[in-house]
Tab-separated table of C-alpha atoms in Angstrom:
chain	number	residue	atom	x	y	z
A	16	UNK	CA	86.461	146.901	67.114
A	17	UNK	CA	88.815	148.436	64.552
A	18	UNK	CA	86.910	149.956	61.590
A	19	UNK	CA	87.472	148.565	58.107
A	20	UNK	CA	89.675	151.064	56.295
A	21	UNK	CA	90.546	151.219	52.603
A	22	UNK	CA	94.204	151.714	53.555
A	23	UNK	CA	96.362	150.288	56.342
A	24	UNK	CA	97.453	152.603	59.182
A	25	UNK	CA	101.088	152.127	58.205
A	26	UNK	CA	100.522	152.973	54.556
A	27	UNK	CA	98.394	155.981	55.414
A	28	UNK	CA	101.212	157.271	57.624
A	29	UNK	CA	103.777	157.114	54.811
A	30	UNK	CA	105.260	160.216	53.228
A	31	UNK	CA	104.051	159.030	49.818
A	32	UNK	CA	100.448	158.859	51.017
A	33	UNK	CA	100.814	162.333	52.526
A	34	UNK	CA	102.095	163.764	49.249
A	35	UNK	CA	99.252	162.121	47.323
A	36	UNK	CA	96.661	163.622	49.687
A	37	UNK	CA	98.167	167.075	49.443
A	38	UNK	CA	98.442	167.046	45.658
A	39	UNK	CA	95.325	165.160	44.582
A	40	UNK	CA	92.764	165.160	47.402
A	41	UNK	CA	90.774	167.839	49.204
A	42	UNK	CA	87.970	168.038	51.772
A	43	UNK	CA	84.476	168.191	50.264
A	44	UNK	CA	82.611	171.434	49.690
A	45	UNK	CA	79.243	171.850	51.373
A	46	UNK	CA	76.733	174.446	50.188
A	47	UNK	CA	73.371	175.622	51.539
A	48	UNK	CA	71.809	173.026	49.226
A	49	UNK	CA	73.591	170.291	51.229
A	50	UNK	CA	73.162	171.590	54.773
A	51	UNK	CA	71.106	174.214	56.574
A	52	UNK	CA	72.346	175.514	59.930
A	53	UNK	CA	69.500	177.953	60.460
A	54	UNK	CA	68.792	178.486	64.143
A	55	UNK	CA	71.943	176.680	65.261
A	56	UNK	CA	74.828	177.833	67.470
A	57	UNK	CA	78.506	176.970	67.077
A	58	UNK	CA	81.712	177.616	69.007
A	59	UNK	CA	85.109	177.647	67.313
A	60	UNK	CA	88.295	177.981	69.355
A	61	UNK	CA	91.243	179.812	67.843
A	62	UNK	CA	88.883	181.473	65.377
A	63	UNK	CA	90.281	184.984	65.011
A	64	UNK	CA	92.595	183.862	62.198
A	65	UNK	CA	93.592	180.982	59.927
A	66	UNK	CA	91.563	177.799	59.672
A	67	UNK	CA	89.273	178.640	62.567
A	68	UNK	CA	88.329	181.951	60.976
A	69	UNK	CA	87.726	180.305	57.591
A	70	UNK	CA	85.571	177.616	59.192
A	71	UNK	CA	83.508	180.303	60.888
A	72	UNK	CA	82.914	181.918	57.512
A	73	UNK	CA	81.820	178.587	56.025
A	74	UNK	CA	79.366	177.837	58.832
A	75	UNK	CA	77.847	181.294	58.454
A	76	UNK	CA	77.486	180.659	54.724
A	77	UNK	CA	75.443	177.584	55.646
A	78	UNK	CA	73.006	179.752	57.586
A	79	UNK	CA	74.432	179.440	61.123
A	80	UNK	CA	72.419	181.612	63.501
A	81	UNK	CA	75.049	182.263	66.196
A	82	UNK	CA	78.835	181.946	66.020
A	83	UNK	CA	80.984	182.259	69.133
A	84	UNK	CA	84.621	183.126	68.480
A	85	UNK	CA	86.551	181.627	71.390
A	86	UNK	CA	89.843	183.498	71.415
A	87	UNK	CA	92.728	184.395	73.681
A	88	UNK	CA	92.830	188.016	72.506
A	89	UNK	CA	89.433	189.696	72.586
A	90	UNK	CA	90.832	192.592	70.554
A	91	UNK	CA	91.806	190.250	67.728
A	92	UNK	CA	88.505	188.462	68.133
A	93	UNK	CA	86.614	191.711	67.608
A	94	UNK	CA	88.656	192.369	64.466
A	95	UNK	CA	87.711	188.920	63.168
A	96	UNK	CA	84.072	189.571	64.039
A	97	UNK	CA	84.079	192.788	62.021
A	98	UNK	CA	85.655	191.006	59.049
A	99	UNK	CA	83.067	188.219	59.159
A	100	UNK	CA	80.185	190.662	59.445
A	101	UNK	CA	81.587	192.630	56.528
A	102	UNK	CA	81.475	189.408	54.495
A	103	UNK	CA	77.770	189.076	55.288
A	104	UNK	CA	77.018	192.383	53.595
A	105	UNK	CA	73.368	193.286	54.053
A	106	UNK	CA	72.605	189.906	55.672
A	107	UNK	CA	72.126	190.754	59.351
A	108	UNK	CA	70.558	187.441	60.382
A	109	UNK	CA	73.695	185.950	61.984
A	110	UNK	CA	74.913	186.791	65.485
A	111	UNK	CA	78.659	186.743	66.184
A	112	UNK	CA	80.014	186.970	69.713
A	113	UNK	CA	83.585	187.089	71.006
A	114	UNK	CA	84.308	185.092	74.157
A	115	UNK	CA	87.661	185.001	75.891
A	116	UNK	CA	89.353	181.600	76.186
A	117	UNK	CA	92.963	181.169	77.284
A	118	UNK	CA	93.927	177.515	76.845
A	119	UNK	CA	97.048	178.038	78.957
A	120	UNK	CA	94.770	178.505	81.951
A	121	UNK	CA	92.554	175.849	83.512
A	122	UNK	CA	90.567	178.604	85.231
A	123	UNK	CA	89.847	180.255	81.884
A	124	UNK	CA	88.591	176.967	80.399
A	125	UNK	CA	86.352	176.307	83.401
A	126	UNK	CA	84.924	179.837	83.237
A	127	UNK	CA	84.345	179.572	79.499
A	128	UNK	CA	82.431	176.295	79.749
A	129	UNK	CA	80.410	177.649	82.661
A	130	UNK	CA	79.384	180.517	80.394
A	131	UNK	CA	78.196	178.090	77.710
A	132	UNK	CA	75.519	176.896	80.116
A	133	UNK	CA	73.741	180.223	79.549
A	134	UNK	CA	73.313	179.528	75.838
A	135	UNK	CA	69.860	178.645	74.586
A	136	UNK	CA	71.429	175.931	72.436
A	137	UNK	CA	74.847	174.588	71.465
A	138	UNK	CA	74.886	172.436	68.355
A	139	UNK	CA	78.535	172.499	67.256
A	140	UNK	CA	81.864	172.981	69.021
A	141	UNK	CA	85.084	172.927	67.007
A	142	UNK	CA	88.292	172.794	69.018
A	143	UNK	CA	90.816	174.156	66.553
A	144	UNK	CA	93.202	176.231	68.689
A	145	UNK	CA	96.749	174.997	69.195
A	146	UNK	CA	100.362	176.030	69.092
A	147	UNK	CA	103.826	174.875	68.085
A	148	UNK	CA	106.680	175.992	70.364
A	149	UNK	CA	110.211	175.707	69.031
A	150	UNK	CA	111.784	176.359	72.418
A	151	UNK	CA	110.931	174.788	75.762
A	152	UNK	CA	108.512	176.816	77.834
A	153	UNK	CA	106.895	175.742	81.098
A	154	UNK	CA	103.364	176.815	81.957
A	155	UNK	CA	103.505	179.041	85.021
A	156	UNK	CA	100.373	177.708	86.686
A	157	UNK	CA	100.570	173.969	85.945
A	158	UNK	CA	104.333	173.496	85.400
A	159	UNK	CA	103.634	171.393	82.295
A	160	UNK	CA	105.414	172.092	79.015
A	161	UNK	CA	103.324	174.648	77.127
A	162	UNK	CA	102.719	172.647	73.926
A	163	UNK	CA	101.343	169.694	75.894
A	164	UNK	CA	99.412	172.058	78.143
A	165	UNK	CA	97.629	173.860	75.304
A	166	UNK	CA	97.368	171.147	72.642
A	167	UNK	CA	96.515	168.219	74.883
A	168	UNK	CA	95.582	168.953	78.498
A	169	UNK	CA	93.473	171.960	77.540
A	170	UNK	CA	91.759	169.881	74.842
A	171	UNK	CA	90.979	167.151	77.376
A	172	UNK	CA	89.570	169.552	79.962
A	173	UNK	CA	87.588	171.529	77.381
A	174	UNK	CA	86.121	168.290	76.009
A	175	UNK	CA	85.205	166.693	79.323
A	176	UNK	CA	83.591	169.849	80.706
A	177	UNK	CA	81.721	170.718	77.511
A	178	UNK	CA	80.186	167.295	76.879
A	179	UNK	CA	77.560	167.540	79.671
A	180	UNK	CA	76.541	170.946	78.297
A	181	UNK	CA	76.146	169.558	74.791
A	182	UNK	CA	74.191	166.600	76.118
A	183	UNK	CA	71.814	168.897	78.005
A	184	UNK	CA	71.219	171.183	75.037
A	185	UNK	CA	70.591	168.441	72.456
A	186	UNK	CA	68.777	165.122	72.248
A	187	UNK	CA	69.977	161.523	71.771
A	188	UNK	CA	68.150	161.500	68.444
A	189	UNK	CA	69.882	164.701	67.317
A	190	UNK	CA	73.138	164.990	69.282
A	191	UNK	CA	75.553	167.880	69.045
A	192	UNK	CA	78.891	167.685	67.223
A	193	UNK	CA	82.244	168.060	68.973
A	194	UNK	CA	85.150	168.350	66.550
A	195	UNK	CA	88.693	167.881	67.893
A	196	UNK	CA	91.126	168.972	65.200
A	197	UNK	CA	93.917	166.461	64.543
A	198	UNK	CA	96.974	166.343	62.286
A	199	UNK	CA	99.058	164.199	59.939
A	200	UNK	CA	101.961	164.705	62.316
A	201	UNK	CA	100.436	162.427	64.977
A	202	UNK	CA	101.489	159.434	62.858
A	203	UNK	CA	105.087	160.689	62.710
A	204	UNK	CA	105.600	161.374	66.420
A	205	UNK	CA	108.678	159.712	67.885
A	206	UNK	CA	107.134	160.009	71.361
A	207	UNK	CA	110.404	159.175	73.120
A	208	UNK	CA	108.666	159.406	76.505
A	209	UNK	CA	106.137	156.628	75.807
A	210	UNK	CA	107.903	154.243	78.210
A	211	UNK	CA	108.329	156.785	81.007
A	212	UNK	CA	106.892	156.000	84.433
A	213	UNK	CA	104.724	159.085	83.978
A	214	UNK	CA	103.907	160.132	80.420
A	215	UNK	CA	103.032	163.720	81.308
A	216	UNK	CA	106.079	164.173	83.534
A	217	UNK	CA	108.293	162.723	80.835
A	218	UNK	CA	106.990	165.287	78.358
A	219	UNK	CA	107.881	168.065	80.811
A	220	UNK	CA	111.604	167.281	80.582
A	221	UNK	CA	113.475	170.188	78.910
A	222	UNK	CA	116.508	167.986	78.192
A	223	UNK	CA	114.607	165.802	75.718
A	224	UNK	CA	112.490	168.597	74.243
A	225	UNK	CA	112.202	168.845	70.473
A	226	UNK	CA	109.598	171.374	69.371
A	227	UNK	CA	108.490	169.651	66.190
A	228	UNK	CA	108.176	166.227	67.807
A	229	UNK	CA	106.471	167.688	70.879
A	230	UNK	CA	103.815	169.155	68.592
A	231	UNK	CA	103.384	165.821	66.803
A	232	UNK	CA	103.234	164.007	70.141
A	233	UNK	CA	100.585	166.404	71.443
A	234	UNK	CA	98.428	165.495	68.442
A	235	UNK	CA	99.052	161.781	69.020
A	236	UNK	CA	97.972	162.192	72.646
A	237	UNK	CA	94.742	163.711	71.357
A	238	UNK	CA	94.079	160.618	69.257
A	239	UNK	CA	94.856	158.263	72.140
A	240	UNK	CA	92.585	160.288	74.431
A	241	UNK	CA	89.766	160.100	71.900
A	242	UNK	CA	89.987	156.306	71.668
A	243	UNK	CA	89.499	156.014	75.437
A	244	UNK	CA	86.868	158.730	75.642
A	245	UNK	CA	84.505	157.089	73.151
A	246	UNK	CA	84.686	153.802	75.043
A	247	UNK	CA	82.808	155.669	77.764
A	248	UNK	CA	80.801	158.337	75.937
A	249	UNK	CA	78.243	157.157	73.342
A	250	UNK	CA	77.347	159.176	70.222
A	251	UNK	CA	73.936	159.906	71.747
A	252	UNK	CA	75.745	162.368	74.064
A	253	UNK	CA	77.610	164.063	71.209
A	254	UNK	CA	79.253	162.875	68.009
A	255	UNK	CA	82.970	163.396	68.584
A	256	UNK	CA	85.390	163.148	65.685
A	257	UNK	CA	88.874	164.324	64.707
A	258	UNK	CA	89.415	165.782	61.224
A	259	UNK	CA	92.816	166.493	59.704
A	260	UNK	CA	92.976	169.629	57.505
A	261	UNK	CA	96.307	168.574	55.978
A	262	UNK	CA	99.277	170.878	55.520
A	263	UNK	CA	97.920	174.388	55.099
A	264	UNK	CA	99.407	177.800	54.592
A	265	UNK	CA	99.407	179.121	58.151
A	266	UNK	CA	101.162	181.323	60.682
A	267	UNK	CA	102.790	178.353	62.464
A	268	UNK	CA	105.988	179.277	60.630
A	269	UNK	CA	106.430	182.241	62.965
A	270	UNK	CA	107.552	179.861	65.715
A	271	UNK	CA	110.589	178.697	63.759
A	272	UNK	CA	113.672	180.511	65.055
A	273	UNK	CA	116.127	178.499	62.940
A	274	UNK	CA	116.460	180.286	59.553
A	275	UNK	CA	117.085	177.050	57.654
A	276	UNK	CA	114.044	175.355	59.185
A	277	UNK	CA	111.958	178.429	58.431
A	278	UNK	CA	113.052	178.413	54.786
A	279	UNK	CA	112.367	174.675	54.383
A	280	UNK	CA	108.920	174.909	55.967
A	281	UNK	CA	108.111	177.994	53.894
A	282	UNK	CA	108.978	176.127	50.700
A	283	UNK	CA	106.840	173.141	51.755
A	284	UNK	CA	103.905	175.415	52.440
A	285	UNK	CA	104.235	177.087	49.045
A	286	UNK	CA	104.577	173.828	47.127
A	287	UNK	CA	102.151	171.609	49.027
A	288	UNK	CA	100.163	173.772	51.424
A	289	UNK	CA	96.430	174.099	51.013
A	290	UNK	CA	94.747	177.463	51.290
A	291	UNK	CA	93.131	177.986	54.666
A	292	UNK	CA	89.666	177.943	53.143
A	293	UNK	CA	90.350	174.452	51.747
A	294	UNK	CA	91.764	173.060	54.993
A	295	UNK	CA	88.859	174.512	56.965
A	296	UNK	CA	86.433	172.503	54.847
A	297	UNK	CA	87.621	169.448	56.804
A	298	UNK	CA	86.202	170.991	59.992
A	299	UNK	CA	82.966	172.007	58.329
A	300	UNK	CA	82.520	168.497	56.927
A	301	UNK	CA	83.187	166.916	60.333
A	302	UNK	CA	80.711	169.215	62.066
A	303	UNK	CA	77.952	169.288	59.491
A	304	UNK	CA	77.820	166.083	57.448
A	305	UNK	CA	79.602	163.284	59.309
A	306	UNK	CA	77.187	161.119	61.270
A	307	UNK	CA	77.337	158.677	64.181
A	308	UNK	CA	79.647	156.393	62.192
A	309	UNK	CA	82.368	159.038	62.629
A	310	UNK	CA	82.140	158.941	66.450
A	311	UNK	CA	85.652	158.453	67.790
A	312	UNK	CA	87.131	158.432	64.293
A	313	UNK	CA	89.849	160.315	62.438
A	314	UNK	CA	88.762	161.997	59.208
A	315	UNK	CA	90.652	162.993	56.078
A	316	UNK	CA	89.058	164.629	53.056
A	317	UNK	CA	85.586	163.608	54.158
A	318	UNK	CA	86.436	159.944	54.813
A	319	UNK	CA	87.118	157.911	57.944
A	320	UNK	CA	90.807	156.969	57.875
A	321	UNK	CA	93.252	155.284	60.267
A	322	UNK	CA	94.836	157.222	63.088
A	323	UNK	CA	98.540	156.863	63.855
A	324	UNK	CA	99.617	153.199	63.501
A	325	UNK	CA	100.529	152.880	67.185
A	326	UNK	CA	96.896	153.512	68.147
A	327	UNK	CA	95.950	150.069	66.787
A	328	UNK	CA	98.857	148.183	68.344
A	329	UNK	CA	98.824	146.505	71.785
A	330	UNK	CA	101.494	148.962	72.907
A	331	UNK	CA	99.274	151.847	71.883
A	332	UNK	CA	96.302	150.459	73.787
A	333	UNK	CA	98.425	150.221	76.929
A	334	UNK	CA	99.715	153.763	76.482
A	335	UNK	CA	96.195	155.081	75.855
A	336	UNK	CA	94.907	153.533	79.081
A	337	UNK	CA	97.842	154.955	81.029
A	338	UNK	CA	97.389	158.393	79.464
A	339	UNK	CA	93.677	158.322	80.228
A	340	UNK	CA	94.294	157.657	83.918
A	341	UNK	CA	97.035	160.290	84.156
A	342	UNK	CA	94.732	162.786	82.462
A	343	UNK	CA	91.861	162.107	84.863
A	344	UNK	CA	94.275	162.501	87.767
A	345	UNK	CA	95.613	165.790	86.385
A	346	UNK	CA	92.107	167.189	85.889
A	347	UNK	CA	90.575	165.741	89.064
A	348	UNK	CA	90.085	169.268	90.449
A	349	UNK	CA	87.308	169.755	87.867
A	350	UNK	CA	85.404	166.607	88.850
A	351	UNK	CA	86.075	164.893	85.524
A	352	UNK	CA	85.799	161.362	86.942
A	353	UNK	CA	82.189	161.980	87.975
A	354	UNK	CA	81.480	163.686	84.646
A	355	UNK	CA	82.675	160.644	82.705
A	356	UNK	CA	80.618	158.328	84.905
A	357	UNK	CA	77.497	160.411	84.362
A	358	UNK	CA	78.009	160.471	80.588
A	359	UNK	CA	78.534	156.714	80.387
A	360	UNK	CA	75.422	156.065	82.467
A	361	UNK	CA	77.289	154.621	85.457
């Protein structure tokens, strides 16, 4: 059943609504008076810089016992670890570890999740890592376009493999939190390939590639995946939600090779972009304060809001079902069909 929103999906997706959010709204601030993460363990992907790094800092400020920085470059991860520890000053109570995770590689994701099984507990996992490619690039091992590979297929595999671990290390009464970072751009995706015989194959076509729309589409795929996932995985396994940090000052601009596009995006960031510490509060809120009512929901500024309009249309439901099946087929090597069945109690 569609939740009751205070705004329609179409209105929320408008440019005017976006501008209002950026100028007048912000994610809530949580302090140690509001939440205590003592004794808890969290994983954040893409956490050596930007929003992931800032979220790590915020969780530590709330008393987090162990933070795992899941990063592609262990060298950069160690630099981030040193910076976070320096922030703690004389407080030596928190443990920070750097674990390698390359989202371009299925093998790396499988190995990473296997390693999580050795943890004493796992309370929070925040999947923040992603990329925006301005030129077409095919993944060498899977042959999928790299944006879709990292932003969508890696997210799906990471999620499906990690859920049994989170279920085992928590209880139905106090489930873990799995946060899948989303974006405004999902509502603006053209998704030209939505009528293709194969959605994933259609997105691998270099002739129709547009970097900005491919990024937006990858975020839309994440929303569609989430709607199907929560039909099968109850919140007693883990509370899974999808916060949007809004437009933030970030390093995504480095991918723009067109000088005019780079200038335009730079101006937008300066005029409208939130500081990373503000955007990261959306992740912290989703992981710390949002309850079972947020399971399968999209969050903005601490509130449940509509996903992309197409998600709620009959066409979107058909696409979501098709994407779900294609995704299970793509990831069949990891036994994801049996994992989903076990999580849904079948």
